[in-house]
Short mmCIF file of C-alpha atoms in Angstrom, two decimals:
data_model
loop_
_atom_site.label_atom_id
_atom_site.label_comp_id
_atom_site.label_asym_id
_atom_site.label_seq_id
_atom_site.Cartn_x
_atom_site.Cartn_y
_atom_site.Cartn_z
CA MET O 12 -20.30 -141.80 17.97
CA LYS O 13 -21.45 -138.60 19.55
CA ASN O 14 -21.87 -138.13 23.01
CA SER O 15 -25.12 -136.91 22.07
CA GLU O 16 -26.30 -139.81 20.27
CA LEU O 17 -26.23 -141.51 23.72
CA LYS O 18 -28.47 -139.65 26.07
CA PRO O 19 -31.83 -140.42 26.68
CA PRO O 20 -34.62 -138.91 25.24
CA GLN O 21 -35.93 -135.83 27.44
CA ASN O 22 -39.28 -135.57 28.27
CA GLU O 23 -40.49 -138.89 28.58
CA ASP O 24 -42.19 -140.22 31.61
CA THR O 25 -40.75 -143.69 32.66
CA THR O 26 -42.99 -144.36 35.44
CA PRO O 27 -44.80 -147.33 35.06
CA GLU O 28 -48.80 -147.73 34.35
CA LYS O 29 -51.14 -148.80 37.36
CA PRO O 30 -53.73 -151.78 37.17
CA ALA O 31 -56.77 -150.57 36.06
CA ALA O 32 -59.45 -151.73 38.22
CA LYS O 33 -61.59 -154.21 37.93
CA PRO O 34 -64.96 -153.77 38.08
CA ALA O 35 -67.30 -154.43 42.29
CA GLY O 36 -69.51 -155.78 40.40
CA PRO O 37 -68.19 -159.32 41.41
CA ASN O 38 -67.98 -159.28 44.85
CA LEU O 39 -71.16 -157.59 45.53
CA ARG O 40 -72.91 -160.27 44.15
CA LEU O 41 -70.83 -162.39 46.51
CA THR O 42 -71.58 -160.28 49.82
CA GLN O 43 -74.96 -160.13 49.11
CA LEU O 44 -75.20 -164.24 48.31
CA PHE O 45 -72.92 -164.28 51.89
CA ALA O 46 -75.84 -162.42 53.71
CA TRP O 47 -79.00 -164.41 52.19
CA THR O 48 -77.57 -167.72 53.47
CA LEU O 49 -76.63 -166.39 57.00
CA THR O 50 -80.03 -165.64 57.01
CA VAL O 51 -81.68 -168.28 56.21
CA LEU O 52 -79.55 -170.62 57.97
CA VAL O 53 -80.44 -168.52 61.44
CA THR O 54 -83.59 -169.36 60.48
CA ILE O 55 -84.03 -172.51 59.78
CA THR O 56 -82.13 -171.94 63.29
CA PHE O 57 -84.91 -170.95 64.74
CA VAL O 58 -86.94 -173.69 63.43
CA LEU O 59 -85.48 -176.23 64.79
CA TRP O 60 -85.22 -174.85 68.25
CA LEU O 61 -88.68 -173.87 67.83
CA TYR O 62 -90.33 -177.20 67.14
CA TYR O 63 -86.53 -179.00 69.11
CA PRO O 64 -89.57 -181.24 71.76
CA ALA O 65 -92.07 -182.71 68.35
CA ILE O 66 -88.31 -183.55 66.17
CA GLN O 67 -86.84 -185.35 68.85
CA PHE O 68 -90.21 -186.76 69.52
CA TYR O 69 -89.42 -188.64 65.48
CA PHE O 70 -86.36 -189.21 66.03
CA ALA O 71 -85.22 -190.27 69.20
CA PRO O 72 -83.98 -193.64 69.74
CA GLU O 73 -86.61 -195.83 71.48
CA PRO O 74 -85.13 -196.96 74.76
CA THR O 75 -83.87 -200.63 75.29
CA VAL O 76 -82.14 -200.51 79.27
CA THR O 77 -86.06 -200.03 79.97
CA GLN O 78 -88.91 -201.83 78.47
CA VAL O 79 -92.91 -201.53 79.06
CA LEU O 80 -94.64 -204.05 80.48
CA PRO O 81 -98.08 -205.62 79.02
CA THR O 82 -100.81 -204.95 80.75
CA PRO O 83 -103.46 -207.12 80.31
CA THR O 84 -107.31 -205.08 79.24
CA LEU O 85 -108.60 -206.47 82.84
CA TRP O 86 -112.25 -204.71 81.68
CA PRO O 87 -114.80 -205.46 78.86
CA THR O 88 -114.13 -202.45 76.63
CA TYR O 89 -116.88 -200.57 75.49
CA THR O 90 -117.63 -196.83 72.91
CA GLN O 91 -117.58 -193.27 75.40
CA VAL O 92 -120.84 -192.16 75.50
CA ILE O 93 -121.66 -188.59 76.50
CA GLY O 94 -123.33 -188.66 79.35
CA PHE O 95 -123.59 -192.03 80.86
CA THR O 96 -124.17 -193.89 83.23
CA ALA O 97 -124.36 -197.63 81.71
CA THR O 98 -121.11 -199.10 83.40
CA PRO O 99 -119.68 -202.68 84.12
CA GLU O 100 -120.52 -203.81 87.33
CA LEU O 101 -117.62 -205.95 89.54
CA THR O 102 -119.02 -209.58 90.50
CA SER O 103 -116.89 -209.08 94.26
CA THR O 104 -116.34 -206.13 96.39
CA PRO O 105 -113.03 -206.20 97.42
CA THR O 106 -113.12 -206.45 101.54
CA SER O 107 -109.41 -205.39 102.57
CA GLN O 108 -108.18 -204.94 106.38
CA VAL O 109 -105.68 -204.77 108.51
CA VAL O 110 -103.34 -207.29 109.07
CA SER O 111 -100.37 -207.95 112.30
CA SER O 112 -97.79 -207.00 110.20
CA ALA O 113 -94.79 -205.69 111.02
CA TYR O 114 -94.73 -202.91 108.35
CA PHE O 115 -98.42 -201.50 109.56
CA VAL O 116 -98.29 -198.10 110.06
CA GLU O 117 -101.57 -197.09 111.77
CA ASP O 118 -101.52 -192.57 110.74
CA LEU O 119 -100.22 -192.28 107.08
CA THR O 120 -100.21 -188.54 107.34
CA MET O 121 -97.36 -189.08 109.72
CA ILE O 122 -95.10 -190.20 107.61
CA ASP O 123 -92.32 -188.06 105.93
CA PRO O 124 -92.43 -187.17 102.88
CA VAL O 125 -97.05 -187.22 102.81
CA GLU O 126 -98.53 -187.91 100.15
CA PRO O 127 -101.64 -186.64 99.24
CA GLY O 128 -104.89 -188.27 99.09
CA VAL O 129 -102.90 -191.07 101.48
CA THR O 130 -105.27 -191.44 104.49
CA GLY O 131 -105.93 -194.00 107.24
CA SER O 132 -103.60 -196.69 107.75
CA GLY O 133 -101.65 -198.95 105.53
CA TYR O 134 -97.52 -199.98 105.48
CA ILE O 135 -94.14 -199.55 104.45
CA LEU O 136 -91.48 -201.59 103.34
CA ASP O 137 -88.95 -200.04 104.35
CA GLU O 138 -85.48 -201.27 102.12
CA ASN O 139 -83.53 -203.02 105.03
CA ASN O 140 -86.69 -204.74 107.01
CA ALA O 141 -88.94 -206.08 103.98
CA ALA O 142 -86.03 -205.56 100.80
CA THR O 143 -83.51 -208.29 99.68
CA ALA O 144 -80.95 -206.97 96.69
CA ASP O 145 -79.39 -208.94 93.66
CA PRO O 146 -76.44 -208.65 94.39
CA ASP O 147 -76.92 -208.29 97.98
CA PHE O 148 -76.66 -204.79 99.47
CA SER O 149 -72.68 -205.67 100.83
CA ASN O 150 -72.14 -205.64 97.28
CA PRO O 151 -69.40 -202.91 96.56
CA ILE O 152 -71.48 -201.65 93.38
CA TRP O 153 -74.09 -200.86 96.36
CA THR O 154 -73.45 -196.90 98.42
CA SER O 155 -75.67 -196.01 101.65
CA SER O 156 -77.30 -192.88 101.96
CA SER O 157 -74.58 -192.32 104.81
CA THR O 158 -72.08 -192.43 102.69
CA ILE O 159 -74.16 -189.85 100.36
CA SER O 160 -74.37 -187.86 103.36
CA SER O 161 -71.05 -187.21 104.65
CA GLN O 162 -70.40 -186.99 100.87
CA LEU O 163 -72.56 -184.23 100.93
CA GLY O 164 -72.79 -182.73 104.03
CA TYR O 165 -76.51 -182.93 104.52
CA GLU O 166 -78.16 -184.63 106.55
CA ILE O 167 -80.66 -187.72 105.12
CA ALA O 168 -83.34 -189.05 108.15
CA GLU O 169 -84.73 -191.94 106.21
CA PRO O 170 -81.95 -194.51 104.55
CA TYR O 171 -82.04 -195.20 101.84
CA PHE O 172 -79.06 -197.96 98.86
CA ALA O 173 -78.08 -196.34 95.42
CA THR O 174 -76.67 -197.93 92.97
CA LEU O 175 -74.65 -196.93 89.29
CA GLY O 176 -74.62 -201.52 88.56
CA ALA O 177 -77.06 -204.27 87.49
CA ALA O 178 -79.08 -205.32 89.89
CA SER O 179 -82.58 -206.63 90.96
CA VAL O 180 -85.12 -206.09 93.91
CA THR O 181 -87.86 -207.36 96.31
CA TRP O 182 -89.79 -205.63 98.92
CA THR O 183 -92.31 -208.14 100.21
CA MET O 184 -94.72 -208.47 102.84
CA ASP O 185 -94.58 -210.30 106.04
CA GLU O 186 -97.43 -211.89 106.73
CA PRO O 187 -100.60 -212.08 104.06
CA LEU O 188 -102.96 -210.26 102.83
CA PRO O 189 -106.24 -209.88 102.28
CA ALA O 190 -108.42 -209.77 99.33
CA GLY O 191 -109.25 -206.18 98.12
CA LEU O 192 -107.54 -202.52 96.60
CA TYR O 193 -104.89 -200.94 97.10
CA GLU O 194 -102.45 -198.46 95.98
CA ILE O 195 -98.79 -199.43 96.05
CA PHE O 196 -96.58 -196.53 95.84
CA VAL O 197 -92.40 -196.01 95.72
CA LEU O 198 -90.47 -193.56 97.18
CA ASP O 199 -88.16 -191.32 94.56
CA THR O 200 -85.01 -190.11 96.87
CA VAL O 201 -84.24 -186.67 96.29
CA PHE O 202 -80.46 -186.97 95.62
CA SER O 203 -79.82 -190.35 93.98
CA SER O 204 -82.67 -191.34 91.80
CA ALA O 205 -83.26 -190.29 87.69
CA GLY O 206 -84.29 -192.22 85.10
CA THR O 207 -86.90 -195.40 84.09
CA LEU O 208 -87.43 -197.39 86.49
CA ASN O 209 -90.28 -200.39 85.52
CA PHE O 210 -91.55 -202.64 88.38
CA ARG O 211 -94.16 -205.76 89.04
CA VAL O 212 -95.95 -206.63 91.56
CA LEU O 213 -97.21 -210.27 92.39
CA ASN O 214 -99.32 -212.02 94.27
CA ASP O 215 -97.93 -215.47 95.83
CA GLY O 216 -95.11 -215.23 92.92
CA ALA O 217 -97.91 -214.77 90.04
CA ASP O 218 -97.73 -211.09 87.85
CA ILE O 219 -100.73 -209.09 89.69
CA TYR O 220 -101.96 -206.05 86.91
CA PRO O 221 -102.85 -202.59 87.50
CA TYR O 222 -106.69 -201.77 87.04
CA LEU O 223 -105.73 -197.95 87.42
CA GLY O 224 -102.57 -196.38 86.20
CA THR O 225 -99.11 -197.96 85.29
CA GLN O 226 -96.35 -199.67 86.12
CA GLN O 227 -93.51 -197.53 84.95
CA VAL O 228 -91.84 -195.12 86.87
CA ILE O 229 -89.69 -191.24 85.52
CA PHE O 230 -87.68 -190.68 89.02
CA GLN O 231 -87.34 -186.70 89.22
CA SER O 232 -85.28 -185.02 89.31
CA MET O 233 -82.35 -182.29 91.07
CA ARG O 234 -81.37 -181.72 88.00
CA GLY O 235 -85.01 -181.08 85.98
CA THR O 236 -87.49 -178.79 85.98
CA PRO O 237 -88.95 -178.22 87.41
CA ALA O 238 -86.09 -179.66 90.19
CA GLN O 239 -87.08 -181.56 92.28
CA GLN O 240 -86.75 -180.01 95.31
CA ASN O 241 -87.38 -183.19 98.26
CA ASP O 242 -88.09 -186.98 98.80
CA VAL O 243 -91.60 -187.80 96.74
CA TRP O 244 -94.10 -191.08 96.43
CA HIS O 245 -94.87 -192.56 93.17
CA SER O 246 -97.61 -194.25 92.53
CA ILE O 247 -97.55 -197.68 90.70
CA GLY O 248 -100.56 -198.60 90.12
CA MET O 249 -104.06 -199.57 91.36
CA TYR O 250 -104.36 -203.63 91.99
CA ASN O 251 -107.57 -205.80 92.92
CA MET O 252 -106.40 -208.87 95.03
CA ASP O 253 -108.56 -211.51 94.18
CA HIS O 254 -107.49 -213.36 96.73
CA ALA O 255 -105.40 -213.23 100.14
CA GLY O 256 -101.76 -213.79 99.48
CA THR O 257 -98.67 -212.62 100.74
CA LEU O 258 -97.86 -209.18 98.06
CA ALA O 259 -94.55 -208.28 96.09
CA VAL O 260 -92.72 -205.97 94.20
CA THR O 261 -90.05 -206.09 92.54
CA SER O 262 -87.43 -204.03 90.04
CA SER O 263 -84.59 -205.54 87.74
CA TRP O 264 -82.33 -202.86 86.13
CA ASP O 265 -78.90 -203.29 83.68
CA THR O 266 -75.72 -200.89 84.26
CA ARG O 267 -76.87 -197.51 84.70
CA ASP O 268 -75.28 -193.58 84.77
CA GLU O 269 -75.13 -190.53 86.76
CA ASN O 270 -78.60 -189.24 85.14
CA SER O 271 -80.67 -192.07 86.11
CA ILE O 272 -78.63 -193.63 89.19
CA VAL O 273 -81.11 -195.90 90.96
CA ALA O 274 -81.91 -195.61 94.48
CA VAL O 275 -83.74 -198.67 96.88
CA ASP O 276 -86.10 -196.96 99.00
CA ARG O 277 -89.88 -198.14 100.61
CA VAL O 278 -92.79 -199.28 99.22
CA MET O 279 -96.17 -197.84 100.08
CA ILE O 280 -98.95 -200.45 100.49
CA VAL O 281 -102.24 -198.27 100.79
CA PRO O 282 -105.76 -199.82 101.33
CA ARG O 283 -108.20 -198.48 98.48
CA SER O 284 -112.57 -198.97 99.97
CA ALA O 285 -114.94 -200.46 97.94
CA ALA O 286 -116.85 -197.35 97.12
CA THR O 287 -113.21 -196.21 94.93
CA TYR O 288 -113.41 -199.30 93.45
CA ASN O 289 -116.86 -199.40 93.04
CA LEU O 290 -116.08 -195.61 91.10
CA MET O 291 -112.58 -197.33 89.16
CA SER O 292 -115.68 -199.81 87.83
CA LYS O 293 -117.49 -196.90 86.11
CA LEU O 294 -114.47 -195.60 84.15
CA PRO O 295 -113.35 -197.27 80.56
CA LEU O 296 -110.44 -199.20 81.67
CA GLY O 297 -108.73 -200.21 78.88
CA LYS O 298 -107.40 -196.97 78.17
CA PRO O 299 -105.05 -195.07 79.96
CA ILE O 300 -106.35 -193.14 82.64
CA THR O 301 -104.39 -190.68 84.92
CA VAL O 302 -106.52 -189.39 87.68
CA LEU O 303 -106.40 -187.32 90.90
CA ASP O 304 -108.62 -186.67 93.66
CA ASN O 305 -109.09 -183.79 95.95
CA GLY O 306 -105.54 -184.26 98.27
CA ASN O 307 -104.32 -182.86 95.01
CA ALA O 308 -106.55 -180.06 94.58
CA ASN O 309 -106.15 -176.20 95.44
CA ILE O 310 -108.88 -174.64 96.92
CA GLU O 311 -109.10 -170.65 96.96
CA ASN O 312 -112.05 -168.78 98.12
CA ALA O 313 -114.11 -171.37 99.56
CA SER O 314 -116.91 -169.21 101.67
CA THR O 315 -117.68 -172.55 103.84
CA SER O 316 -116.29 -176.43 103.19
CA VAL O 317 -117.01 -180.35 104.62
CA LEU O 318 -115.45 -182.31 104.41
CA LEU O 319 -117.90 -185.59 103.27
CA GLU O 320 -116.51 -189.01 104.07
CA ASP O 321 -119.33 -191.11 103.13
CA GLY O 322 -120.86 -192.53 99.70
CA MET O 323 -119.80 -192.69 96.81
CA VAL O 324 -116.42 -190.27 97.29
CA TRP O 325 -113.43 -192.10 95.39
CA ASN O 326 -110.44 -192.60 98.60
CA ALA O 327 -113.03 -192.37 101.30
CA ASP O 328 -113.35 -188.35 100.68
CA ALA O 329 -114.70 -185.15 99.13
CA GLU O 330 -114.54 -181.94 99.57
CA VAL O 331 -117.74 -179.94 99.37
CA ILE O 332 -118.44 -176.12 99.09
CA ILE O 333 -121.55 -174.95 100.49
CA ASN O 334 -123.06 -172.07 98.19
CA PRO O 335 -119.83 -170.56 96.05
CA ASP O 336 -119.54 -167.92 95.06
CA ASP O 337 -117.92 -166.74 91.31
CA THR O 338 -113.99 -166.31 93.23
CA LEU O 339 -114.27 -170.02 94.21
CA ARG O 340 -111.59 -171.55 91.79
CA VAL O 341 -110.16 -175.10 92.45
CA THR O 342 -107.18 -176.35 90.75
CA TRP O 343 -106.10 -180.13 90.41
CA THR O 344 -102.51 -180.76 89.08
CA MET O 345 -101.01 -183.51 88.58
CA GLN O 346 -97.45 -184.08 90.27
CA ASP O 347 -95.20 -186.24 87.09
CA ALA O 348 -96.61 -185.58 83.60
CA ILE O 349 -98.26 -187.75 81.00
CA PRO O 350 -97.88 -188.27 77.53
CA VAL O 351 -99.49 -185.72 75.03
CA GLY O 352 -102.67 -186.73 73.35
CA LYS O 353 -106.16 -185.95 72.59
CA TYR O 354 -107.26 -186.66 76.34
CA ALA O 355 -110.76 -186.85 77.84
CA VAL O 356 -111.35 -184.93 81.35
CA TRP O 357 -114.00 -186.92 83.87
CA VAL O 358 -115.22 -185.53 86.76
CA TRP O 359 -116.61 -187.89 89.50
CA ILE O 360 -120.17 -186.21 91.17
CA PRO O 361 -121.11 -187.48 94.26
CA GLN O 362 -124.68 -186.67 95.05
CA LEU O 363 -125.07 -183.45 95.83
CA ASN O 364 -127.52 -180.62 96.60
CA GLY O 365 -128.60 -177.44 94.69
CA THR O 366 -128.45 -176.82 91.36
CA ALA O 367 -124.93 -174.61 91.86
CA GLN O 368 -123.01 -174.72 88.81
CA ALA O 369 -118.41 -174.97 87.72
CA LYS O 370 -117.02 -174.22 84.20
CA TYR O 371 -114.16 -176.01 84.13
CA ARG O 372 -110.67 -175.09 81.71
CA LEU O 373 -107.61 -177.17 81.04
CA LEU O 374 -103.90 -175.86 81.31
CA ALA O 375 -100.70 -177.99 79.92
CA ASN O 376 -97.61 -176.66 81.19
CA GLY O 377 -99.41 -173.74 82.49
CA ASP O 378 -101.00 -172.87 79.09
CA MET O 379 -104.97 -172.65 78.71
CA ILE O 380 -105.72 -175.38 76.19
CA ASP O 381 -108.58 -174.50 74.13
CA PRO O 382 -111.32 -178.03 74.10
CA VAL O 383 -111.75 -179.83 71.06
CA GLN O 384 -114.39 -178.44 69.43
CA GLY O 385 -117.76 -178.85 69.88
CA THR O 386 -116.97 -180.15 73.59
CA ASP O 387 -117.44 -178.15 75.99
CA PRO O 388 -120.67 -178.74 77.79
CA GLY O 389 -120.20 -175.05 79.70
CA PRO O 390 -121.62 -174.48 82.45
CA VAL O 391 -122.11 -178.18 84.99
CA VAL O 392 -124.70 -178.50 87.32
CA HIS O 393 -123.52 -180.35 90.76
CA GLY O 394 -126.03 -180.99 92.38
CA GLY O 395 -129.65 -184.32 91.45
CA ARG O 396 -126.86 -186.76 91.01
CA THR O 397 -129.03 -189.32 93.16
CA GLU O 398 -126.04 -191.67 93.51
CA GLY O 399 -122.96 -189.87 91.71
CA GLN O 400 -121.87 -189.56 88.34
CA TRP O 401 -117.67 -189.63 86.43
CA VAL O 402 -119.10 -186.53 84.01
CA PRO O 403 -117.69 -185.79 81.40
CA VAL O 404 -116.86 -182.54 80.82
CA GLY O 405 -113.99 -181.62 78.03
CA GLU O 406 -111.72 -183.11 75.42
CA TRP O 407 -108.51 -181.05 74.14
CA GLU O 408 -105.41 -181.77 72.07
CA ILE O 409 -102.56 -181.81 73.65
CA GLY O 410 -100.21 -180.66 70.73
CA LEU O 411 -96.75 -182.30 69.85
CA PHE O 412 -94.99 -178.85 71.13
CA TYR O 413 -96.01 -179.88 74.32
CA SER O 414 -93.58 -183.31 73.50
CA PRO O 415 -92.95 -186.41 75.42
CA SER O 416 -94.73 -185.97 77.73
CA VAL O 417 -96.73 -182.55 79.52
CA HIS O 418 -98.15 -181.99 83.06
CA LEU O 419 -101.82 -180.94 83.41
CA SER O 420 -103.95 -178.64 85.26
CA LEU O 421 -107.75 -178.40 85.63
CA VAL O 422 -109.19 -175.93 87.01
CA MET O 423 -112.94 -175.61 88.49
CA GLU O 424 -114.54 -172.02 88.66
CA ALA O 425 -117.79 -171.24 90.59
CA VAL O 426 -120.95 -169.81 87.11
CA THR O 427 -120.89 -166.80 88.05
CA GLY O 428 -125.02 -165.28 89.37
CA ALA O 429 -125.30 -168.85 89.11
CA THR O 430 -128.18 -170.70 91.60
CA THR O 431 -126.67 -171.58 95.34
CA GLY O 432 -126.08 -175.42 96.04
CA GLU O 433 -123.65 -178.02 96.87
CA LEU O 434 -119.59 -178.44 94.23
CA ALA O 435 -117.36 -181.02 95.28
CA VAL O 436 -113.77 -181.40 94.99
CA ASP O 437 -113.30 -185.05 94.75
CA ALA O 438 -111.79 -187.48 91.82
CA VAL O 439 -110.75 -186.08 88.05
CA ALA O 440 -110.16 -188.30 85.05
CA PHE O 441 -107.47 -187.91 82.27
CA ILE O 442 -108.73 -190.39 79.81
CA LEU O 443 -105.53 -190.85 76.66
CA GLU O 444 -108.59 -190.83 73.57
CA GLN O 445 -105.49 -191.15 70.54
#
């Protein structure tokens, strides 16, 4: 074979060919699909966040540790009529009086903390003298406030006991109380109370139930919104003792966690006047009602005011503003949240002079809410009510956005150019209609 036959062909390109580029269409579609999916997820997340309170309200499991105690209907139920005056009358009027008790306090405005709307004398039952616990306070499940004080490095002036364990406690009067109307408060300690607790009230060992208010307390917390800053009193209702007897307050609970710690501190028993009893009888007591007094009101720009301490007023006194001008603003604000729903709001207007007028607005967690159509009465004249009267000032629907509970405030403002006279700052009733 010739050498020339072994040579490779001349000028032949031996570089391997590059594969042809694939069309970009499918990748582009995948990118668009990913962007669309991300947008949908972000939108859904935003909607869930926005309506989380309402969603939680519908889907949160029912609590099992604390059950709401039954409340009997202590008054005949009747249909609310706007501007009604005919109301059921009581067959007896409470005549509570002071008894010789080691727990008697001459002036409740001198205690710490002071409860707005509480004046005069009453009874303080503390954990050392008036309370018995099971297991007792010597049991290791209890931690004393002195131990908590040393751990926090903060002085706690009033002693108490706290626990996460299952237990019960009963505060008992040392002397029988006369028949009458009493409001009972329990203390919420700033460092060691949280969660929900139910109470029972007994007269000579038999359960009695509140004519007004609730026996369930949701204790505040330093971790709450707003954060608790001080010890506060919570009312567990107004009770009519139809006969003299020994009053006791009791509660029991299962094992708790750090978000529902139980502190056993003081109980306060406050005698209420016969006038308050009569005013209360004019409310539709078969419904949940929250009442705020002038002690819960902040008065701004009152030119001249006097304290009305006799006649038909709630809890023995009311503030009367004389010849108000259009800068007057009065705000009643709830300390404790109440369930969302539709509320009718009534104000108690005692016997006054003149024809001064006021208008009313409702705030939910600080937001102004429009009244239900057709329920806004417009400016309300305060004078000319011969014996006093509950006057409806509107109905408001508190939506699920505020679920499960909300702090309400009622604002009263003097009407510009209204005829001079007197405006009353007394009781406000929030009546849950549905």
